[in-house]
PDB file of C-alpha atoms in Angstrom:
ATOM      1  CA  ARG A1402      38.178 126.472 -42.542  1.00  0.00           C
ATOM      2  CA  GLY A1403      37.760 122.783 -41.202  1.00  0.00           C
ATOM      3  CA  VAL A1404      33.932 122.522 -41.695  1.00  0.00           C
ATOM      4  CA  HIS A1405      33.837 119.923 -44.618  1.00  0.00           C
ATOM      5  CA  THR A1406      37.003 117.676 -43.197  1.00  0.00           C
ATOM      6  CA  ALA A1407      35.991 117.456 -39.377  1.00  0.00           C
ATOM      7  CA  THR A1408      34.000 114.421 -39.866  1.00  0.00           C
ATOM      8  CA  PRO A1409      34.430 110.806 -38.443  1.00  0.00           C
ATOM      9  CA  THR A1410      34.198 109.482 -41.791  1.00  0.00           C
ATOM     10  CA  LEU A1411      37.417 111.225 -43.580  1.00  0.00           C
ATOM     11  CA  PRO A1412      40.203 110.668 -41.423  1.00  0.00           C
ATOM     12  CA  LEU A1413      43.184 112.851 -42.738  1.00  0.00           C
ATOM     13  CA  ALA A1414      46.613 111.381 -42.942  1.00  0.00           C
ATOM     14  CA  PRO A1415      48.765 112.508 -39.833  1.00  0.00           C
ATOM     15  CA  ASP A1416      50.648 114.663 -42.280  1.00  0.00           C
ATOM     16  CA  MET A1417      48.107 116.514 -43.705  1.00  0.00           C
ATOM     17  CA  LYS A1418      46.742 119.639 -42.039  1.00  0.00           C
ATOM     18  CA  VAL A1419      43.671 121.875 -42.784  1.00  0.00           C
ATOM     19  CA  ASP A1420      45.691 124.706 -43.560  1.00  0.00           C
ATOM     20  CA  GLU A1421      47.527 122.840 -46.410  1.00  0.00           C
ATOM     21  CA  ILE A1422      44.067 121.949 -48.102  1.00  0.00           C
ATOM     22  CA  ALA A1423      43.252 125.732 -47.083  1.00  0.00           C
ATOM     23  CA  ALA A1424      46.178 126.848 -49.545  1.00  0.00           C
ATOM     24  CA  MET A1425      45.448 124.545 -52.076  1.00  0.00           C
ATOM     25  CA  THR A1426      41.905 125.751 -52.531  1.00  0.00           C
ATOM     26  CA  VAL A1427      42.024 129.751 -52.378  1.00  0.00           C
ATOM     27  CA  GLY A1428      38.986 130.853 -54.062  1.00  0.00           C
ATOM     28  CA  PHE A1429      36.828 127.866 -53.800  1.00  0.00           C
ATOM     29  CA  THR A1430      33.233 128.227 -52.885  1.00  0.00           C
ATOM     30  CA  GLY A1431      32.142 125.938 -49.963  1.00  0.00           C
ATOM     31  CA  ALA A1432      30.000 123.817 -52.252  1.00  0.00           C
ATOM     32  CA  GLU A1433      33.211 123.727 -54.236  1.00  0.00           C
ATOM     33  CA  LEU A1434      35.104 122.466 -51.376  1.00  0.00           C
ATOM     34  CA  ALA A1435      32.542 120.143 -50.006  1.00  0.00           C
ATOM     35  CA  ASN A1436      32.786 118.553 -53.861  1.00  0.00           C
ATOM     36  CA  LEU A1437      36.773 118.184 -53.912  1.00  0.00           C
ATOM     37  CA  VAL A1438      36.600 116.785 -50.159  1.00  0.00           C
ATOM     38  CA  ASN A1439      34.453 113.902 -51.508  1.00  0.00           C
ATOM     39  CA  GLU A1440      36.475 113.537 -54.533  1.00  0.00           C
ATOM     40  CA  ALA A1441      39.686 113.055 -52.143  1.00  0.00           C
ATOM     41  CA  ALA A1442      37.879 110.457 -50.273  1.00  0.00           C
ATOM     42  CA  LEU A1443      36.896 108.763 -53.306  1.00  0.00           C
ATOM     43  CA  LEU A1444      40.493 108.741 -54.574  1.00  0.00           C
ATOM     44  CA  ALA A1445      41.345 107.535 -51.388  1.00  0.00           C
ATOM     45  CA  GLY A1446      38.967 104.996 -51.196  1.00  0.00           C
ATOM     46  CA  ARG A1447      39.680 103.241 -54.712  1.00  0.00           C
ATOM     47  CA  LYS A1448      43.297 102.761 -53.597  1.00  0.00           C
ATOM     48  CA  GLY A1449      42.092 101.010 -50.488  1.00  0.00           C
ATOM     49  CA  LEU A1450      43.465 103.974 -47.818  1.00  0.00           C
ATOM     50  CA  LYS A1451      41.947 104.385 -44.694  1.00  0.00           C
ATOM     51  CA  GLN A1452      43.059 107.940 -44.442  1.00  0.00           C
ATOM     52  CA  VAL A1453      43.249 110.839 -46.938  1.00  0.00           C
ATOM     53  CA  GLY A1454      46.407 112.398 -47.585  1.00  0.00           C
ATOM     54  CA  LYS A1455      48.048 115.629 -49.536  1.00  0.00           C
ATOM     55  CA  GLU A1456      48.452 113.415 -52.822  1.00  0.00           C
ATOM     56  CA  GLN A1457      44.536 112.839 -52.885  1.00  0.00           C
ATOM     57  CA  PHE A1458      43.672 116.392 -52.021  1.00  0.00           C
ATOM     58  CA  GLU A1459      46.309 117.502 -55.073  1.00  0.00           C
ATOM     59  CA  ALA A1460      44.843 114.824 -57.508  1.00  0.00           C
ATOM     60  CA  ALA A1461      41.196 116.215 -56.498  1.00  0.00           C
ATOM     61  CA  VAL A1462      42.385 120.220 -56.743  1.00  0.00           C
ATOM     62  CA  LEU A1463      43.557 119.323 -60.443  1.00  0.00           C
ATOM     63  CA  ARG A1464      40.145 117.345 -61.499  1.00  0.00           C
ATOM     64  CA  SER A1465      38.561 120.499 -60.672  1.00  0.00           C
ATOM     65  CA  ILE A1466      40.571 122.444 -62.345  1.00  0.00           C
ATOM     66  CA  ALA A1467      41.605 120.562 -65.683  1.00  0.00           C
ATOM     67  CA  GLY A1468      39.350 117.669 -65.712  1.00  0.00           C
ATOM     68  CA  ILE A1469      39.801 114.017 -65.186  1.00  0.00           C
ATOM     69  CA  GLU A1470      42.737 112.364 -66.151  1.00  0.00           C
ATOM     70  CA  LYS A1471      42.762 109.771 -68.785  1.00  0.00           C
ATOM     71  CA  LYS A1472      44.535 106.347 -68.585  1.00  0.00           C
ATOM     72  CA  ARG A1473      47.650 107.138 -70.568  1.00  0.00           C
ATOM     73  CA  SER A1474      48.569 109.993 -72.509  1.00  0.00           C
ATOM     74  CA  MET A1475      47.044 109.963 -76.137  1.00  0.00           C
ATOM     75  CA  LEU A1476      49.903 111.698 -77.762  1.00  0.00           C
ATOM     76  CA  SER A1477      52.053 110.640 -80.672  1.00  0.00           C
ATOM     77  CA  VAL A1478      55.725 110.592 -80.090  1.00  0.00           C
ATOM     78  CA  ALA A1479      56.627 113.824 -81.779  1.00  0.00           C
ATOM     79  CA  GLU A1480      53.530 115.215 -79.669  1.00  0.00           C
ATOM     80  CA  LYS A1481      55.061 113.733 -76.618  1.00  0.00           C
ATOM     81  CA  ALA A1482      57.993 115.763 -77.023  1.00  0.00           C
ATOM     82  CA  VAL A1483      56.362 119.049 -78.035  1.00  0.00           C
ATOM     83  CA  VAL A1484      54.007 119.150 -75.297  1.00  0.00           C
ATOM     84  CA  SER A1485      57.199 117.740 -72.793  1.00  0.00           C
ATOM     85  CA  ALA A1486      59.057 120.906 -74.039  1.00  0.00           C
ATOM     86  CA  HIS A1487      56.105 123.469 -73.653  1.00  0.00           C
ATOM     87  CA  GLU A1488      55.403 122.277 -69.872  1.00  0.00           C
ATOM     88  CA  ALA A1489      59.300 122.280 -68.836  1.00  0.00           C
ATOM     89  CA  GLY A1490      59.367 125.558 -70.526  1.00  0.00           C
ATOM     90  CA  HIS A1491      56.450 126.983 -68.411  1.00  0.00           C
ATOM     91  CA  ALA A1492      58.213 125.400 -65.193  1.00  0.00           C
ATOM     92  CA  VAL A1493      61.580 126.935 -66.088  1.00  0.00           C
ATOM     93  CA  VAL A1494      60.362 130.337 -66.537  1.00  0.00           C
ATOM     94  CA  GLY A1495      58.089 130.216 -63.756  1.00  0.00           C
ATOM     95  CA  THR A1496      60.768 129.041 -61.604  1.00  0.00           C
ATOM     96  CA  ALA A1497      63.048 131.809 -62.762  1.00  0.00           C
ATOM     97  CA  VAL A1498      60.237 134.225 -62.010  1.00  0.00           C
ATOM     98  CA  GLY A1499      60.133 132.688 -58.262  1.00  0.00           C
ATOM     99  CA  PHE A1500      63.786 133.652 -57.829  1.00  0.00           C
ATOM    100  CA  LEU A1501      63.386 137.109 -58.125  1.00  0.00           C
ATOM    101  CA  ILE A1502      59.372 137.745 -56.339  1.00  0.00           C
ATOM    102  CA  PRO A1503      59.482 135.998 -53.205  1.00  0.00           C
ATOM    103  CA  GLY A1504      56.466 134.141 -52.112  1.00  0.00           C
ATOM    104  CA  THR A1505      55.783 133.167 -56.195  1.00  0.00           C
ATOM    105  CA  PRO A1506      54.561 129.305 -55.894  1.00  0.00           C
ATOM    106  CA  ARG A1507      57.274 127.170 -57.620  1.00  0.00           C
ATOM    107  CA  PRO A1508      55.854 124.262 -60.031  1.00  0.00           C
ATOM    108  CA  GLU A1509      55.314 120.678 -58.413  1.00  0.00           C
ATOM    109  CA  GLN A1510      54.192 118.427 -61.051  1.00  0.00           C
ATOM    110  CA  LEU A1511      54.295 118.587 -64.844  1.00  0.00           C
ATOM    111  CA  SER A1512      52.330 115.964 -66.920  1.00  0.00           C
ATOM    112  CA  ILE A1513      51.745 115.079 -70.771  1.00  0.00           C
ATOM    113  CA  VAL A1514      48.704 113.081 -69.681  1.00  0.00           C
ATOM    114  CA  SER A1515      45.757 114.496 -71.398  1.00  0.00           C
ATOM    115  CA  ARG A1516      42.197 115.426 -69.364  1.00  0.00           C
ATOM    116  CA  SER A1517      39.024 115.578 -69.931  1.00  0.00           C
ATOM    117  CA  GLY A1518      38.613 119.342 -69.709  1.00  0.00           C
ATOM    118  CA  GLY A1519      40.988 119.222 -73.076  1.00  0.00           C
ATOM    119  CA  ALA A1520      44.340 120.084 -71.731  1.00  0.00           C
ATOM    120  CA  LEU A1521      47.169 118.015 -73.265  1.00  0.00           C
ATOM    121  CA  GLY A1522      49.465 118.763 -70.745  1.00  0.00           C
ATOM    122  CA  TYR A1523      49.887 121.026 -67.419  1.00  0.00           C
ATOM    123  CA  THR A1524      52.087 122.166 -64.984  1.00  0.00           C
ATOM    124  CA  TYR A1525      50.881 122.423 -61.590  1.00  0.00           C
ATOM    125  CA  SER A1526      51.998 125.165 -59.232  1.00  0.00           C
ATOM    126  CA  PRO A1527      50.159 125.675 -55.665  1.00  0.00           C
ATOM    127  CA  PRO A1528      48.112 128.704 -54.987  1.00  0.00           C
ATOM    128  CA  GLY A1529      49.801 131.531 -53.541  1.00  0.00           C
ATOM    129  CA  GLU A1530      49.313 132.797 -50.049  1.00  0.00           C
ATOM    130  CA  GLU A1531      45.845 132.350 -48.949  1.00  0.00           C
ATOM    131  CA  ASP A1532      43.297 135.223 -48.530  1.00  0.00           C
ATOM    132  CA  ARG A1533      45.458 137.295 -50.906  1.00  0.00           C
ATOM    133  CA  LYS A1534      43.138 139.557 -52.522  1.00  0.00           C
ATOM    134  CA  LEU A1535      45.786 141.950 -54.580  1.00  0.00           C
ATOM    135  CA  MET A1536      48.341 141.092 -57.500  1.00  0.00           C
ATOM    136  CA  PHE A1537      51.152 143.394 -57.810  1.00  0.00           C
ATOM    137  CA  ALA A1538      52.161 144.808 -61.135  1.00  0.00           C
ATOM    138  CA  ASP A1539      55.854 142.463 -60.622  1.00  0.00           C
ATOM    139  CA  GLU A1540      53.584 139.596 -59.805  1.00  0.00           C
ATOM    140  CA  LEU A1541      51.362 140.250 -63.042  1.00  0.00           C
ATOM    141  CA  ARG A1542      54.053 140.721 -65.403  1.00  0.00           C
ATOM    142  CA  GLY A1543      55.842 137.651 -63.845  1.00  0.00           C
ATOM    143  CA  ARG A1544      52.563 135.657 -64.581  1.00  0.00           C
ATOM    144  CA  LEU A1545      52.575 136.999 -68.313  1.00  0.00           C
ATOM    145  CA  VAL A1546      56.115 135.942 -68.902  1.00  0.00           C
ATOM    146  CA  THR A1547      55.590 132.308 -67.429  1.00  0.00           C
ATOM    147  CA  LEU A1548      52.237 131.873 -69.750  1.00  0.00           C
ATOM    148  CA  MET A1549      54.957 132.379 -72.529  1.00  0.00           C
ATOM    149  CA  GLY A1550      57.362 129.922 -71.304  1.00  0.00           C
ATOM    150  CA  GLY A1551      55.921 127.184 -73.475  1.00  0.00           C
ATOM    151  CA  ARG A1552      55.476 129.195 -76.670  1.00  0.00           C
ATOM    152  CA  ALA A1553      58.966 129.955 -75.830  1.00  0.00           C
ATOM    153  CA  ALA A1554      60.376 126.452 -75.279  1.00  0.00           C
ATOM    154  CA  GLU A1555      58.965 124.612 -78.557  1.00  0.00           C
ATOM    155  CA  ILE A1556      60.797 127.776 -80.534  1.00  0.00           C
ATOM    156  CA  VAL A1557      63.807 127.113 -78.792  1.00  0.00           C
ATOM    157  CA  ALA A1558      63.899 122.962 -78.169  1.00  0.00           C
ATOM    158  CA  CYS A1559      61.724 122.280 -81.371  1.00  0.00           C
ATOM    159  CA  SER A1560      62.285 125.170 -83.862  1.00  0.00           C
ATOM    160  CA  ARG A1561      58.689 124.812 -84.640  1.00  0.00           C
ATOM    161  CA  VAL A1562      55.612 126.245 -82.938  1.00  0.00           C
ATOM    162  CA  SER A1563      52.376 124.803 -82.313  1.00  0.00           C
ATOM    163  CA  THR A1564      48.799 125.335 -81.959  1.00  0.00           C
ATOM    164  CA  GLY A1565      49.347 124.062 -78.418  1.00  0.00           C
ATOM    165  CA  ALA A1566      50.017 127.872 -76.597  1.00  0.00           C
ATOM    166  CA  LEU A1567      46.011 128.388 -77.176  1.00  0.00           C
ATOM    167  CA  ASP A1568      44.858 128.902 -73.958  1.00  0.00           C
ATOM    168  CA  ASP A1569      48.157 130.593 -72.467  1.00  0.00           C
ATOM    169  CA  ILE A1570      48.470 133.439 -75.278  1.00  0.00           C
ATOM    170  CA  GLN A1571      44.056 133.831 -74.419  1.00  0.00           C
ATOM    171  CA  ARG A1572      45.288 134.283 -70.955  1.00  0.00           C
ATOM    172  CA  ALA A1573      47.982 136.569 -71.514  1.00  0.00           C
ATOM    173  CA  THR A1574      46.059 138.816 -73.805  1.00  0.00           C
ATOM    174  CA  ASP A1575      43.284 139.343 -71.140  1.00  0.00           C
ATOM    175  CA  LEU A1576      45.819 140.147 -68.284  1.00  0.00           C
ATOM    176  CA  ALA A1577      48.001 142.338 -70.746  1.00  0.00           C
ATOM    177  CA  TYR A1578      44.679 143.962 -71.790  1.00  0.00           C
ATOM    178  CA  LYS A1579      43.763 144.868 -68.159  1.00  0.00           C
ATOM    179  CA  ALA A1580      47.006 145.468 -67.179  1.00  0.00           C
ATOM    180  CA  VAL A1581      47.006 148.448 -69.744  1.00  0.00           C
ATOM    181  CA  ALA A1582      43.502 149.400 -69.870  1.00  0.00           C
ATOM    182  CA  GLU A1583      41.940 148.941 -66.827  1.00  0.00           C
ATOM    183  CA  TYR A1584      44.614 148.528 -63.833  1.00  0.00           C
ATOM    184  CA  GLY A1585      46.541 152.027 -64.824  1.00  0.00           C
ATOM    185  CA  LEU A1586      49.728 150.201 -64.986  1.00  0.00           C
ATOM    186  CA  SER A1587      50.951 151.564 -68.147  1.00  0.00           C
ATOM    187  CA  PRO A1588      52.792 154.777 -68.169  1.00  0.00           C
ATOM    188  CA  THR A1589      51.813 155.731 -71.705  1.00  0.00           C
ATOM    189  CA  ILE A1590      47.807 155.098 -71.016  1.00  0.00           C
ATOM    190  CA  GLY A1591      48.211 156.561 -67.647  1.00  0.00           C
ATOM    191  CA  PRO A1592      45.938 155.936 -64.509  1.00  0.00           C
ATOM    192  CA  MET A1593      42.699 155.502 -66.541  1.00  0.00           C
ATOM    193  CA  SER A1594      39.911 153.161 -67.198  1.00  0.00           C
ATOM    194  CA  VAL A1595      39.730 152.525 -71.366  1.00  0.00           C
ATOM    195  CA  PRO A1596      36.326 150.763 -71.054  1.00  0.00           C
ATOM    196  CA  THR A1597      35.083 153.763 -69.209  1.00  0.00           C
ATOM    197  CA  LEU A1598      36.109 155.832 -72.122  1.00  0.00           C
ATOM    198  CA  ALA A1599      34.962 153.846 -74.866  1.00  0.00           C
ATOM    199  CA  ALA A1600      31.344 153.696 -73.133  1.00  0.00           C
ATOM    200  CA  GLY A1601      30.758 157.303 -73.555  1.00  0.00           C
ATOM    201  CA  ALA A1602      33.092 159.474 -71.382  1.00  0.00           C
ATOM    202  CA  GLY A1603      35.282 160.419 -74.295  1.00  0.00           C
ATOM    203  CA  GLU A1604      32.357 161.008 -76.875  1.00  0.00           C
ATOM    204  CA  ASP A1605      30.504 163.091 -74.090  1.00  0.00           C
ATOM    205  CA  MET A1606      33.538 165.435 -73.479  1.00  0.00           C
ATOM    206  CA  PHE A1607      34.911 165.739 -76.994  1.00  0.00           C
ATOM    207  CA  GLY A1608      31.884 165.174 -79.062  1.00  0.00           C
ATOM    208  CA  THR A1609      33.358 162.999 -81.753  1.00  0.00           C
ATOM    209  CA  GLY A1610      34.977 160.101 -79.918  1.00  0.00           C
ATOM    210  CA  SER A1611      38.129 160.270 -81.803  1.00  0.00           C
ATOM    211  CA  THR A1612      40.073 160.409 -78.730  1.00  0.00           C
ATOM    212  CA  ALA A1613      38.718 157.132 -77.122  1.00  0.00           C
ATOM    213  CA  GLY A1614      39.054 155.441 -80.442  1.00  0.00           C
ATOM    214  CA  ASN A1615      43.022 156.777 -80.462  1.00  0.00           C
ATOM    215  CA  THR A1616      43.269 155.540 -77.000  1.00  0.00           C
ATOM    216  CA  ASN A1617      42.317 151.729 -77.900  1.00  0.00           C
ATOM    217  CA  LYS A1618      44.585 151.710 -80.593  1.00  0.00           C
ATOM    218  CA  GLN A1619      47.257 152.701 -78.542  1.00  0.00           C
ATOM    219  CA  VAL A1620      46.285 150.214 -75.871  1.00  0.00           C
ATOM    220  CA  GLU A1621      46.167 147.563 -78.493  1.00  0.00           C
ATOM    221  CA  ILE A1622      49.834 148.841 -79.569  1.00  0.00           C
ATOM    222  CA  GLU A1623      50.974 148.256 -76.064  1.00  0.00           C
ATOM    223  CA  VAL A1624      49.572 145.187 -75.678  1.00  0.00           C
ATOM    224  CA  LYS A1625      51.052 143.529 -78.085  1.00  0.00           C
ATOM    225  CA  GLU A1626      54.588 145.158 -77.366  1.00  0.00           C
ATOM    226  CA  THR A1627      54.188 143.721 -73.882  1.00  0.00           C
ATOM    227  CA  LEU A1628      53.287 139.977 -75.021  1.00  0.00           C
ATOM    228  CA  THR A1629      55.999 140.271 -77.612  1.00  0.00           C
ATOM    229  CA  SER A1630      58.595 141.511 -74.802  1.00  0.00           C
ATOM    230  CA  ALA A1631      57.142 138.727 -72.635  1.00  0.00           C
ATOM    231  CA  LEU A1632      57.459 135.860 -75.167  1.00  0.00           C
ATOM    232  CA  TRP A1633      61.278 137.329 -75.724  1.00  0.00           C
ATOM    233  CA  VAL A1634      62.225 137.473 -72.064  1.00  0.00           C
ATOM    234  CA  ALA A1635      60.784 133.577 -71.812  1.00  0.00           C
ATOM    235  CA  GLN A1636      62.654 132.968 -74.878  1.00  0.00           C
ATOM    236  CA  GLU A1637      66.061 134.135 -73.259  1.00  0.00           C
ATOM    237  CA  THR A1638      65.450 132.412 -69.904  1.00  0.00           C
ATOM    238  CA  VAL A1639      64.636 129.185 -71.808  1.00  0.00           C
ATOM    239  CA  THR A1640      67.862 129.659 -73.782  1.00  0.00           C
ATOM    240  CA  ALA A1641      69.787 130.365 -70.759  1.00  0.00           C
ATOM    241  CA  ASN A1642      68.740 126.973 -69.333  1.00  0.00           C
ATOM    242  CA  LEU A1643      68.610 124.533 -72.244  1.00  0.00           C
ATOM    243  CA  GLY A1644      70.265 121.896 -70.199  1.00  0.00           C
ATOM    244  CA  VAL A1645      67.810 121.942 -67.995  1.00  0.00           C
ATOM    245  CA  LEU A1646      64.835 122.076 -70.220  1.00  0.00           C
ATOM    246  CA  HIS A1647      66.409 119.336 -72.078  1.00  0.00           C
ATOM    247  CA  ASP A1648      66.905 116.911 -69.055  1.00  0.00           C
ATOM    248  CA  ILE A1649      62.936 117.983 -68.063  1.00  0.00           C
ATOM    249  CA  SER A1650      61.285 117.453 -71.132  1.00  0.00           C
ATOM    250  CA  ASN A1651      63.210 114.221 -71.810  1.00  0.00           C
ATOM    251  CA  ARG A1652      62.387 112.875 -68.756  1.00  0.00           C
ATOM    252  CA  LEU A1653      58.623 114.096 -68.621  1.00  0.00           C
ATOM    253  CA  SER A1654      58.544 112.494 -72.504  1.00  0.00           C
ATOM    254  CA  ASP A1655      59.435 109.118 -71.054  1.00  0.00           C
ATOM    255  CA  LYS A1656      57.628 109.195 -67.718  1.00  0.00           C
ATOM    256  CA  GLU A1657      54.683 111.441 -68.517  1.00  0.00           C
ATOM    257  CA  LYS A1658      54.462 112.788 -65.591  1.00  0.00           C
ATOM    258  CA  LEU A1659      57.337 114.436 -62.881  1.00  0.00           C
ATOM    259  CA  GLN A1660      57.280 115.745 -59.453  1.00  0.00           C
ATOM    260  CA  GLY A1661      58.831 115.815 -56.258  1.00  0.00           C
ATOM    261  CA  ASP A1662      62.317 115.750 -55.291  1.00  0.00           C
ATOM    262  CA  GLU A1663      63.316 114.818 -59.132  1.00  0.00           C
ATOM    263  CA  LEU A1664      61.733 117.814 -60.526  1.00  0.00           C
ATOM    264  CA  GLN A1665      62.724 119.907 -58.002  1.00  0.00           C
ATOM    265  CA  ALA A1666      66.678 118.837 -58.308  1.00  0.00           C
ATOM    266  CA  TRP A1667      66.548 120.552 -62.031  1.00  0.00           C
ATOM    267  CA  LEU A1668      64.385 123.496 -61.023  1.00  0.00           C
ATOM    268  CA  ASP A1669      67.160 124.430 -58.347  1.00  0.00           C
ATOM    269  CA  LYS A1670      69.560 124.626 -61.682  1.00  0.00           C
ATOM    270  CA  VAL A1671      67.425 127.269 -63.140  1.00  0.00           C
ATOM    271  CA  ALA A1672      69.207 130.465 -63.803  1.00  0.00           C
ATOM    272  CA  VAL A1673      68.018 133.974 -64.222  1.00  0.00           C
ATOM    273  CA  PRO A1674      68.924 136.021 -67.190  1.00  0.00           C
ATOM    274  CA  PRO A1675      69.244 139.852 -66.801  1.00  0.00           C
ATOM    275  CA  VAL A1676      66.432 140.857 -68.967  1.00  0.00           C
ATOM    276  CA  MET A1677      64.089 138.969 -66.643  1.00  0.00           C
ATOM    277  CA  GLU A1678      64.497 141.558 -63.830  1.00  0.00           C
ATOM    278  CA  ARG A1679      64.003 144.671 -66.365  1.00  0.00           C
ATOM    279  CA  PHE A1680      60.528 142.950 -67.758  1.00  0.00           C
ATOM    280  CA  LEU A1681      59.631 142.382 -63.831  1.00  0.00           C
ATOM    281  CA  ARG A1682      60.483 145.899 -63.050  1.00  0.00           C
ATOM    282  CA  GLY A1683      58.259 147.132 -65.930  1.00  0.00           C
ATOM    283  CA  GLU A1684      60.341 147.294 -68.930  1.00  0.00           C
ATOM    284  CA  ASN A1685      59.400 146.310 -72.342  1.00  0.00           C
ATOM    285  CA  PRO A1686      62.884 144.544 -73.552  1.00  0.00           C
ATOM    286  CA  LEU A1687      62.335 143.521 -77.177  1.00  0.00           C
ATOM    287  CA  PRO A1688      64.664 141.560 -79.240  1.00  0.00           C
ATOM    288  CA  PRO A1689      67.320 143.140 -81.289  1.00  0.00           C
ATOM    289  CA  PRO A1690      66.537 144.597 -84.913  1.00  0.00           C
ATOM    290  CA  GLY A1691      66.595 141.409 -87.472  1.00  0.00           C
ATOM    291  CA  HIS A1692      65.538 138.981 -84.770  1.00  0.00           C
ATOM    292  CA  LYS A1693      62.845 136.455 -85.391  1.00  0.00           C
ATOM    293  CA  LEU A1694      60.836 135.349 -82.718  1.00  0.00           C
ATOM    294  CA  TRP A1695      58.921 132.663 -84.383  1.00  0.00           C
ATOM    295  CA  ASP A1696      59.023 133.338 -88.191  1.00  0.00           C
ATOM    296  CA  ASN A1697      61.388 131.926 -90.569  1.00  0.00           C
ATOM    297  CA  LEU A1698      61.819 128.878 -88.444  1.00  0.00           C
ATOM    298  CA  PRO A1699      63.767 126.228 -90.767  1.00  0.00           C
ATOM    299  CA  LEU A1700      61.330 123.107 -91.635  1.00  0.00           C
ATOM    300  CA  PRO A1701      61.790 119.533 -89.979  1.00  0.00           C
ATOM    301  CA  LYS A1702      64.188 117.233 -91.530  1.00  0.00           C
ATOM    302  CA  MET A1703      62.385 114.526 -93.260  1.00  0.00           C
ATOM    303  CA  PRO A1704      63.567 111.110 -92.791  1.00  0.00           C
ATOM    304  CA  VAL A1705      65.571 109.482 -96.207  1.00  0.00           C
ATOM    305  CA  ALA A1706      62.533 107.201 -96.932  1.00  0.00           C
ATOM    306  CA  LEU A1707      60.139 109.881 -96.815  1.00  0.00           C
ATOM    307  CA  LEU A1708      61.815 112.500 -99.204  1.00  0.00           C
ATOM    308  CA  PRO A1709      60.178 112.742-102.583  1.00  0.00           C
ATOM    309  CA  PRO A1710      62.230 112.051-105.582  1.00  0.00           C
ATOM    310  CA  PRO A1711      63.788 114.299-107.480  1.00  0.00           C
ATOM    311  CA  PRO A1712      61.745 116.661-109.658  1.00  0.00           C
ATOM    312  CA  ALA A1713      61.833 116.376-113.201  1.00  0.00           C
ATOM    313  CA  VAL A1714      63.607 119.386-115.368  1.00  0.00           C
ATOM    314  CA  ALA A1715      60.685 121.958-115.183  1.00  0.00           C
ATOM    315  CA  ALA A1716      59.814 123.514-118.447  1.00  0.00           C
ATOM    316  CA  PHE A1717      59.249 126.765-116.811  1.00  0.00           C
ATOM    317  CA  SER A1718      60.820 128.635-114.031  1.00  0.00           C
ATOM    318  CA  ALA A1719      59.893 129.405-110.326  1.00  0.00           C
ATOM    319  CA  THR A1720      58.986 132.974-111.152  1.00  0.00           C
ATOM    320  CA  ALA A1721      56.499 132.108-113.845  1.00  0.00           C
ATOM    321  CA  ILE A1722      54.803 130.061-111.269  1.00  0.00           C
ATOM    322  CA  VAL A1723      54.693 133.170-109.168  1.00  0.00           C
ATOM    323  CA  ALA A1724      53.533 135.050-112.410  1.00  0.00           C
ATOM    324  CA  GLU A1725      50.525 132.629-113.040  1.00  0.00           C
TER     325      GLU A1725
END
């Protein structure tokens, strides 16, 4: 555990414990740990420090996960507002999950400074318990709803959706698929491996393979329902915490980074809507009939100076345009 740090050339700060480094680097290989320690030492050296502390190790971990941080945000003012709301949404929803599932790591740092890995912003939560080999069903669903927190915040706070949720949606889709098709966590599909069925078990047993095809369609339906429910629950959580969301996103947009006591003071105020517990317990609550999650949002209001001049009287109706 202390192999890479037990050297005279890498003095640790008095408040930095080896166990803390281990907790931040769950899943790292030996080579990755060695690179991480070297990176932390370099970061300390660039600041003229003679000891390596928690701040340098956290910065090194973020470099390894998200890439090298750029000198400043490359976002426009409008993009800053959207990305800030997006990251604040992750933090608010993740904190709400943590209030219901003990041991869930709490967000410690938000940033809208771009990184070389392509991320426009990030929400950093330290890894959970060291040496964890399992994820429980409620924790998996907690991750799903947290991943949807960014898109939910864009809908609620900005009344628009962006392409910024690409990575979140990819990760959530992969996790939801595995929950339904591989981990046996779906009461509808049951404790069955769908990939195994698709690879030949269904065809060998039933001859035509139609059962496997029907099962795959059912998996797709359930994955979509689970993700739609996660987005709805995230949206309800963000709506219940609008004041906190606006305070965090506005501050983040101004400072570009938010962490420490200032961030935690806002997260302490997060409220948990009842629908969150239902989702974590395995239900898929969905929006009421007629409610729109992200479609039919209003178009942004243009400044008066940018509005086009009134159109001339048209010689044909809008219906005629459609017909053509």
